[in-house]
Short mmCIF file of C-alpha atoms and ligand atoms in Angstrom, two decimals:
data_model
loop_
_atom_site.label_atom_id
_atom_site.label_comp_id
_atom_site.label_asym_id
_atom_site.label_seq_id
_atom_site.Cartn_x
_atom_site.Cartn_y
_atom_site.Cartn_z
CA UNK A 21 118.34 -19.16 10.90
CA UNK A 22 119.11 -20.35 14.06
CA UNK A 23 121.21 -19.15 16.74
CA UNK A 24 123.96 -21.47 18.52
CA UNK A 25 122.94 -22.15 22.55
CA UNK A 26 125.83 -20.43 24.16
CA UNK A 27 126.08 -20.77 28.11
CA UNK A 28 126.47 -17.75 30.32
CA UNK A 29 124.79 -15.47 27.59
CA UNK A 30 122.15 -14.13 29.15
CA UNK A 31 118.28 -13.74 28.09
CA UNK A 32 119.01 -16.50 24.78
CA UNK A 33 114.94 -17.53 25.76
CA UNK A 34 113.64 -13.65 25.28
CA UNK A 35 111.88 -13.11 22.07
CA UNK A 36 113.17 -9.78 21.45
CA UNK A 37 116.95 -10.68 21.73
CA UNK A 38 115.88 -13.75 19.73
CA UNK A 39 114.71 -11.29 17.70
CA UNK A 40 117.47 -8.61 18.11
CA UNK A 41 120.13 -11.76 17.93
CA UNK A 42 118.65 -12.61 14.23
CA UNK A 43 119.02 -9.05 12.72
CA UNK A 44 123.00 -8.37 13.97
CA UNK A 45 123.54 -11.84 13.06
CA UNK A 46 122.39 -11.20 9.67
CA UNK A 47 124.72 -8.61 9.76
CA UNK A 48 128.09 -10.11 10.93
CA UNK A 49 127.48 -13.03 8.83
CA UNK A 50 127.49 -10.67 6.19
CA UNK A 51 130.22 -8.53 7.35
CA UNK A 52 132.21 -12.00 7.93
CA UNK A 53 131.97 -13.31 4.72
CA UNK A 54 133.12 -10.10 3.34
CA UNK A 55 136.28 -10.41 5.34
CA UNK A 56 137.07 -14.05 5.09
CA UNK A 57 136.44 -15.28 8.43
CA UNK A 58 135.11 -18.25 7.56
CA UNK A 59 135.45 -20.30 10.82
CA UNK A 60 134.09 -17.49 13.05
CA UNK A 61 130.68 -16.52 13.89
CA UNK A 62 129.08 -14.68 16.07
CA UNK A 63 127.38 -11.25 16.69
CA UNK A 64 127.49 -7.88 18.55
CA UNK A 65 124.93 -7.44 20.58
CA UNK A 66 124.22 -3.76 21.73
CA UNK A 67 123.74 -3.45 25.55
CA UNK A 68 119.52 -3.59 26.16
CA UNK A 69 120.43 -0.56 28.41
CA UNK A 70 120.52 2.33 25.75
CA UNK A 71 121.19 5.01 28.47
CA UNK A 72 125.01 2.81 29.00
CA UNK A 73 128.08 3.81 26.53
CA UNK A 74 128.78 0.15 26.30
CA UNK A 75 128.20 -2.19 24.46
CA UNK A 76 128.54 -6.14 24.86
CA UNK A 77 130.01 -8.45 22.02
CA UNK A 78 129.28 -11.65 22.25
CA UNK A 79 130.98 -14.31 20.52
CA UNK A 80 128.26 -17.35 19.93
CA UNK A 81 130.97 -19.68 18.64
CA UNK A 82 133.96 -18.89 17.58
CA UNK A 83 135.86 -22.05 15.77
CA UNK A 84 139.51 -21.65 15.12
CA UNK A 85 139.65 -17.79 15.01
CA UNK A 86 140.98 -15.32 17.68
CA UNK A 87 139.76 -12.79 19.46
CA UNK A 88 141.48 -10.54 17.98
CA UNK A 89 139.95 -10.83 14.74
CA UNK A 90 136.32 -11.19 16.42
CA UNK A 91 137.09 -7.53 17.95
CA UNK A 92 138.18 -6.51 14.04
CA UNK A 93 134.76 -7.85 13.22
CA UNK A 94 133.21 -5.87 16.43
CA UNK A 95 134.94 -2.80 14.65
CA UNK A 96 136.75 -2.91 18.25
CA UNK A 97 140.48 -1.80 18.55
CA UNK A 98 142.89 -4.11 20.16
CA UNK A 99 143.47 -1.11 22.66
CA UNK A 100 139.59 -1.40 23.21
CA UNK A 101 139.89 -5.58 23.96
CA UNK A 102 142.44 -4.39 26.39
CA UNK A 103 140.30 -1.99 28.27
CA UNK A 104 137.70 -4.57 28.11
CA UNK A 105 140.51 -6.94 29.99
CA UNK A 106 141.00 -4.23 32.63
CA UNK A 107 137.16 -4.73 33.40
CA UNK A 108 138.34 -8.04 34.49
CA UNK A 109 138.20 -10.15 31.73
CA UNK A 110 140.55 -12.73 30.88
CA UNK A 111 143.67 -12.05 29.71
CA UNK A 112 144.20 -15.36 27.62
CA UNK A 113 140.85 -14.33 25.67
CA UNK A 114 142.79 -11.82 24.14
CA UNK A 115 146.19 -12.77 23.75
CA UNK A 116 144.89 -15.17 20.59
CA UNK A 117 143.38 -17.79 22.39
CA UNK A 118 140.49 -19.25 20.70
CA UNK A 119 136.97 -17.77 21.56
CA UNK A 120 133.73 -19.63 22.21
CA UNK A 121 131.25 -18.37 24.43
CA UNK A 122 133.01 -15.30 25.33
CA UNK A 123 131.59 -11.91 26.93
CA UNK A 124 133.15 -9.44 26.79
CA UNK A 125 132.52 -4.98 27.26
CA UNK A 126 133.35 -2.55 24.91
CA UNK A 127 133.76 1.01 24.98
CA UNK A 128 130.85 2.79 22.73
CA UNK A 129 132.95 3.92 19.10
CA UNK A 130 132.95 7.83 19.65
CA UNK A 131 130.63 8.66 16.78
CA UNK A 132 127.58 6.98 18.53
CA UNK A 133 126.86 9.94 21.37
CA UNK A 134 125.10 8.29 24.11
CA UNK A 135 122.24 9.43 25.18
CA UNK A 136 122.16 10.65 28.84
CA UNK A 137 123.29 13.72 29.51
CA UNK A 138 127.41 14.34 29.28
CA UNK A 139 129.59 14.68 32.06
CA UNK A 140 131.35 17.65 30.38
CA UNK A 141 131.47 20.10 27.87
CA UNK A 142 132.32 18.81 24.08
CA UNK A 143 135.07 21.04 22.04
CA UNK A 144 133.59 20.50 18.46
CA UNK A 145 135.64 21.71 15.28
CA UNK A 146 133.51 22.79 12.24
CA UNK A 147 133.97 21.04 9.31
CA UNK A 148 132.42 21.34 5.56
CA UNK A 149 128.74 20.53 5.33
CA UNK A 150 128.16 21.49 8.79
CA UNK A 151 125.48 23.80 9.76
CA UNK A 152 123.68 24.47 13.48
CA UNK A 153 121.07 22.48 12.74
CA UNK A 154 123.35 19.38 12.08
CA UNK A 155 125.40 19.88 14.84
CA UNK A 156 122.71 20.71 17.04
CA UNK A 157 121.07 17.35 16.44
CA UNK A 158 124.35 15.32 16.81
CA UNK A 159 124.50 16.12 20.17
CA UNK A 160 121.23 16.00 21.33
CA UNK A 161 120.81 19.44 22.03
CA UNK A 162 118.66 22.74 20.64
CA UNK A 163 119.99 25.24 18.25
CA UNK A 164 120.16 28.20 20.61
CA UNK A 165 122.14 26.31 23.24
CA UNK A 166 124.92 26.21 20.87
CA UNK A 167 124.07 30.17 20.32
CA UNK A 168 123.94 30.60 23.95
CA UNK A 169 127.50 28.85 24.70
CA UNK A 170 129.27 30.66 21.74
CA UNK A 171 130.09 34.15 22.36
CA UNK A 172 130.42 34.44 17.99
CA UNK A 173 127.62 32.97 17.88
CA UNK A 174 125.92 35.21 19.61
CA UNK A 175 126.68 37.78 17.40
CA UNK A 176 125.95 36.79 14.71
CA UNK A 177 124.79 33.15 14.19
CA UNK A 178 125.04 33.18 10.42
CA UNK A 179 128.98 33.14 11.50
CA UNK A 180 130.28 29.53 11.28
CA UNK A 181 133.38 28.75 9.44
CA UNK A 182 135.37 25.85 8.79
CA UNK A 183 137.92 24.95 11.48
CA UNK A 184 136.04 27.15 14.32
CA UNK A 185 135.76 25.56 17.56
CA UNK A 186 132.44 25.52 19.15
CA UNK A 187 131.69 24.76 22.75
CA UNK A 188 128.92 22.07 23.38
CA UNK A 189 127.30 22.13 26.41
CA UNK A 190 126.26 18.28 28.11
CA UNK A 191 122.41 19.41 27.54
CA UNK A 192 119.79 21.87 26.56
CA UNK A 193 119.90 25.70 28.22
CA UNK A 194 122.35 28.16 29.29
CA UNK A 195 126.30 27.26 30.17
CA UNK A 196 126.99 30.79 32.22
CA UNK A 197 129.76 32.08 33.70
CA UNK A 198 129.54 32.39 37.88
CA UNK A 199 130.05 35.80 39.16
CA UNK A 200 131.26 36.71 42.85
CA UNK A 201 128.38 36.10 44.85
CA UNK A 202 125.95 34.08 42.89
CA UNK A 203 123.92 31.66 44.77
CA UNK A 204 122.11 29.07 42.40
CA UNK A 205 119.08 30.25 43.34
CA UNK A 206 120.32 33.20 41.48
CA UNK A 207 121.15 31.72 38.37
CA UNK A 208 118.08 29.62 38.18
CA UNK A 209 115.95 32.75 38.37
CA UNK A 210 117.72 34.94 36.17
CA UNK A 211 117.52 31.82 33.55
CA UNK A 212 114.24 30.36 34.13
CA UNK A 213 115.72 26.97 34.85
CA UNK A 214 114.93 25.22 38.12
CA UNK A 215 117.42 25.04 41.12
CA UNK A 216 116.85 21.24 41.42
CA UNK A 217 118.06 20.33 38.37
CA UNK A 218 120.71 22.77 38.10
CA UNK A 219 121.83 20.63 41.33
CA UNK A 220 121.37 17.15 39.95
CA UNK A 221 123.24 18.19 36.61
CA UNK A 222 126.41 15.25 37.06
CA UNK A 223 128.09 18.33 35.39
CA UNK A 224 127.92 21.26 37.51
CA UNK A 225 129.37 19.17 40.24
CA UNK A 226 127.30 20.97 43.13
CA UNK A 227 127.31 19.36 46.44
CA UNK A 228 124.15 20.84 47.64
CA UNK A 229 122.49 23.71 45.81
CA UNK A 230 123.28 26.02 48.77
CA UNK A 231 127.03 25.66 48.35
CA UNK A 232 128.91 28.78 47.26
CA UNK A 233 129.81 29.40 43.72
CA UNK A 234 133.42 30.24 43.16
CA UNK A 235 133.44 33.01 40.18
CA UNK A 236 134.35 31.86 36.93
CA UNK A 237 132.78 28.86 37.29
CA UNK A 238 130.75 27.39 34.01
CA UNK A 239 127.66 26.21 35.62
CA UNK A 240 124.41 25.13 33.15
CA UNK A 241 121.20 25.76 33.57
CA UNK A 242 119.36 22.80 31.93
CA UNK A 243 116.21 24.30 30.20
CA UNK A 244 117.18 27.70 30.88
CA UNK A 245 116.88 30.95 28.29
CA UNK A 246 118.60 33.70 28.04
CA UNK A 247 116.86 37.11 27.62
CA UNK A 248 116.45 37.75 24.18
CA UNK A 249 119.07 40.81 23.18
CA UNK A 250 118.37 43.00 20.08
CA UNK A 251 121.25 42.59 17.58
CA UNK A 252 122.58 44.62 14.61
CA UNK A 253 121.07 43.85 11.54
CA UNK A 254 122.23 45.58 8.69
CA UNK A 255 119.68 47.15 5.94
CA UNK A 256 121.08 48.64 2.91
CA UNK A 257 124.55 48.88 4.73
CA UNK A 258 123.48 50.33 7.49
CA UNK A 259 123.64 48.88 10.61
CA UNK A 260 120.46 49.83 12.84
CA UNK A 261 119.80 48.33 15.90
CA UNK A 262 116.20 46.39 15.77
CA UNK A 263 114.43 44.67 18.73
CA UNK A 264 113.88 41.63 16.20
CA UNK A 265 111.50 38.64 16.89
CA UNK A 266 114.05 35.62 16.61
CA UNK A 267 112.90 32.51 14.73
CA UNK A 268 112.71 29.29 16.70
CA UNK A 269 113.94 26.99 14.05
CA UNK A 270 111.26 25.62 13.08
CA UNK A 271 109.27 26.90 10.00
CA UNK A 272 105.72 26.75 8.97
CA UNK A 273 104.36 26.10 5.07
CA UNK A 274 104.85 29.49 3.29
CA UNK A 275 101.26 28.91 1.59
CA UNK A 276 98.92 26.16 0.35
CA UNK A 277 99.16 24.32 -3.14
CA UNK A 278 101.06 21.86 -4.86
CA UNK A 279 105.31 21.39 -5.25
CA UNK A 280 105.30 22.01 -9.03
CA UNK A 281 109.37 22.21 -9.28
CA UNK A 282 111.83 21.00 -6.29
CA UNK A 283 114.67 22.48 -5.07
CA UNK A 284 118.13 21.04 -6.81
CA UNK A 285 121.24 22.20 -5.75
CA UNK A 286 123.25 23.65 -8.48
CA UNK A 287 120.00 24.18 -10.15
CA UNK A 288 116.79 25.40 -9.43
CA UNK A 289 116.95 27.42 -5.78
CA UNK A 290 113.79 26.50 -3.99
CA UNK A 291 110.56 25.16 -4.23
CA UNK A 292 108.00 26.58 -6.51
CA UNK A 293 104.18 26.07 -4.84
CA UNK A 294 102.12 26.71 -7.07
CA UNK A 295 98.10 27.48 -6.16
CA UNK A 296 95.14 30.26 -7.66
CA UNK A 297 96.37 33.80 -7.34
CA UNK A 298 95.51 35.46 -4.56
CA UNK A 299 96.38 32.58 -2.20
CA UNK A 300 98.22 33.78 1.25
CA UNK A 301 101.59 33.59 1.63
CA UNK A 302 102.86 33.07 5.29
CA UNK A 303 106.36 34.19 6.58
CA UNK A 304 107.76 30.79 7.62
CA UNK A 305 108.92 31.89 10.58
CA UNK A 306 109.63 34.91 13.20
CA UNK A 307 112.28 37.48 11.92
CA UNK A 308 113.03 40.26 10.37
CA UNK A 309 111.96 41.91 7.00
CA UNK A 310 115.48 42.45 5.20
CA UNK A 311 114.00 42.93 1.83
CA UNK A 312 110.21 44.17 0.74
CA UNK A 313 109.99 45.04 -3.13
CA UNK A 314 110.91 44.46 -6.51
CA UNK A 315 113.98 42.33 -7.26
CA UNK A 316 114.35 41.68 -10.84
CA UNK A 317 113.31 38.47 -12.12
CA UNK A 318 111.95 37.39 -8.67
CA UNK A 319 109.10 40.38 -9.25
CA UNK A 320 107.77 41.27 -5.26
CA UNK A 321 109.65 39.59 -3.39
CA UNK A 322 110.42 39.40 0.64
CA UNK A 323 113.52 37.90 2.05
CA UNK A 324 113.54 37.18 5.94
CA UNK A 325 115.98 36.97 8.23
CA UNK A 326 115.15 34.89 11.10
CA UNK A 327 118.02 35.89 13.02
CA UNK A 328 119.11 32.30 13.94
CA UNK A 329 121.51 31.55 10.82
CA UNK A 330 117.97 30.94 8.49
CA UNK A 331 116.80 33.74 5.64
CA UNK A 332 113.37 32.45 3.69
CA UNK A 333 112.63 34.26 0.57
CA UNK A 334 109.22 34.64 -1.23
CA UNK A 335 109.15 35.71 -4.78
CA UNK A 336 106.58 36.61 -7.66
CA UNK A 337 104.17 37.79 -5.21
CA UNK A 338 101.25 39.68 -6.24
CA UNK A 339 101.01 41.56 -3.82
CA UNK A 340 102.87 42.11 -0.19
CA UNK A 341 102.53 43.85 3.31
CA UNK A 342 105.65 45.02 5.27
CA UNK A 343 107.72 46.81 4.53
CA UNK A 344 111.92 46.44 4.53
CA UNK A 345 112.75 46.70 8.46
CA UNK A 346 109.39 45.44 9.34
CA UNK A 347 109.05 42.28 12.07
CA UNK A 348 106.44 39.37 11.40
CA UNK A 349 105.54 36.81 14.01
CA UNK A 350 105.95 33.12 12.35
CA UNK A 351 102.78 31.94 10.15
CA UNK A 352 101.89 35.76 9.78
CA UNK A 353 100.57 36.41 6.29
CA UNK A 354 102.98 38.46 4.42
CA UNK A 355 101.56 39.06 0.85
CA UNK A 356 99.67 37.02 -2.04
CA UNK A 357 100.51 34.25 -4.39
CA UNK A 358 101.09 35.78 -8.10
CA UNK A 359 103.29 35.50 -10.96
CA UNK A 360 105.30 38.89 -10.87
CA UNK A 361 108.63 38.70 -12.60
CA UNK A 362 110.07 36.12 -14.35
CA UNK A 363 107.35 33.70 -13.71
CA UNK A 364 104.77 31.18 -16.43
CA UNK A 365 102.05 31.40 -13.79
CA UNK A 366 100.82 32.01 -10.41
CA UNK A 367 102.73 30.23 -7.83
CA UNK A 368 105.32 31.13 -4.89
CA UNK A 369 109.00 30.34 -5.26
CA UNK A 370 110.01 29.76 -1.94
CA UNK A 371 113.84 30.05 -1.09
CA UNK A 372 115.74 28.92 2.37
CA UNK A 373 119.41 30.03 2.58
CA UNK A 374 121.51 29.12 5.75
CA UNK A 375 124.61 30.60 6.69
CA UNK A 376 124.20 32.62 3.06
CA UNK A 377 123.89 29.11 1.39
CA UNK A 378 120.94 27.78 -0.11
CA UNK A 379 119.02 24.35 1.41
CA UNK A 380 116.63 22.46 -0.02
CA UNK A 381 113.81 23.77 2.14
CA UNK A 382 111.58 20.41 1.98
CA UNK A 383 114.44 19.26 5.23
CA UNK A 384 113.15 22.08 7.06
CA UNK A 385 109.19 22.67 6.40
CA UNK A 386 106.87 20.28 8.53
CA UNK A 387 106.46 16.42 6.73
ZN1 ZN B 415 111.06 28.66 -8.59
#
């Protein structure tokens, strides 16, 4: 396939537009035959600056149709092509003139976050089949950031419901609250973050880092922790008050073996890992021992909770080491592979819940 010369597009000679030209054509020609454009061609093509929320769309020729149904093919809004105008476009382009060789900047569509950090904090409503994880990842930033810059959260991060609103801080670290007197220097200490790029953060809007905080400011610490605070957990309905290792999110294998039955929701509730008898059994990661003993047709079994949102539970074990209340470090071998329980033969039966809701734990153990 070949691409139309178009003047005033730059870099047509560059192999990897050539290149990156080719695959979005392939695309919009698709797309346009789809929707009956049949005179118009042309592509999108995504600014080679990733770090901008633009993009360019660039009509190579555009016979007979308007812009206006280019920008529907762009997935642009007519609002959009008018913005783009206000960057001092033409007019005329947009007023259903016919396009050839036309340039023209659009706003990035709001689901595609840019990259570079945010000017400002993100109000994000939970919906169904969200979990911290997800929305973590959607906007570029770790788990306990989101922890950190809920105050529900932070009591209890299993505690996400439909409809809440959850803060979302521009980057990675603490978003704290200025008290009277704090100098930056302060916060940066008492977070482990750096005072440099506490500055440079376009967010905190800082004029030099010596300026004076006015209280009640939200200032973030990019990089920053906050001390780790023991939390109620309850055991057997009681609440006690443990100085629990938190899990970082990210879990080890539970043992060694082979995936004889996968998880499927609805249907079976883990993996099973099956191996000789005996074999170790890891705890996937940090957390608390919630449950240590017998549990029907599960035989020994240990459930963990890592404190974050994440339980892991180990069943038919043959045999097992702490006890109900106990703490174990991530990778820290918790009992043996057996077949207690309702069980054909020796193998672990490895369970993730998040939020109280099973996962398939395959998304969450390393590839
Ligand atoms: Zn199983």
């Amino acid at each position: 396939m070949t691409i139309p010369h178009q003047a005033g597009y730059p870099n047509r000679g560059c192999g990897l537009c050539r290149a990156v030209a080719h695959a979005t054509l392939l695309v919009l020609v698709g797309s346009v035959l789809v929707m009956s454009y049949p005179q118009l061609t042309g592509h999108v093509q995504p600014m080679a600056d990733a770090g901008n929320d633009v993009r360019h769309a660039s009509v190579v020729s555009g016979r007979g149709a308007s812009l206006s149904a280019f920008v529907n093919d762009a997935n642009a809004s007519t609002d959009e092509a008018t913005d783009a105008v206000g960057q001092g476009l033409p007019a005329t382009v947009v007023s259903g003139a016919t396009v050839a060789g036309d340039l023209f900047k659009l706003p990035l569509a709001q689901t595609i976050i840019p990259k570079r950090p945010r000017k400002d904090l993100v109000l994000y409503t939970v919906q169904a089949g969200d979990n911290l994880s997800t929305i973590a990842e959607r906007y570029d930033v770790d788990i306990d950031t989101l922890i950190w810059a809920n105050d529900k959260l932070e009591e209890d991060p299993d505690y996400l419901t439909i409809g809440q609103q959850l803060v979302i801080p521009p980057v990675s670290g603490v978003l704290y609250t200025a008290k009277d007197g704090d100098t930056v220097a302060d916060i940066a200490k008492k977070f482990k973050g750096d005072v440099r790029t506490i500055s440079e953060l376009e967010y905190n809007k800082l004029v030099a880092p010596s300026m004076n905080i006015i209280s009640g400011t939200k200032i973030m610490i990019p990089g920053g922790e906050k001390p780790y605070q023991p939390r109620l957990v309850y055991i057997g309905g009681n609440a006690v008050m443990v100085n629990a290792p938190r899990g970082g999110g990210r879990f080890v294998w539970p043992t060694t073996g082979y995936i004889s039955t996968y998880f499927s929701a609805g249907g079976h509730r883990g993996i099973d890992i099956a191996g000789p008898p005996g074999t170790p059994v890891y705890a996937a990661d940090a957390g608390v021992v919630i449950l240590a003993g017998w549990d029907g047709g599960y035989g020994n079994c240990i459930i963990i909770d890592h404190g974050n949102g994440f339980q892991t539970l180990y069943a038919h074990l043959a045999a097992f080491y702490p006890q109900t209340g106990s703490n174990v470090r991530r990778g820290q071998a918790i009992g043996k592979m057996g077949s207690t329980g309702n069980s054909t033969g020796p193998h672990l039966h490895f369970e993730v819940l998040y939020g109280g809701g099973l996962v398939n734990p395959l998304k969450y153990l390393p590839q």
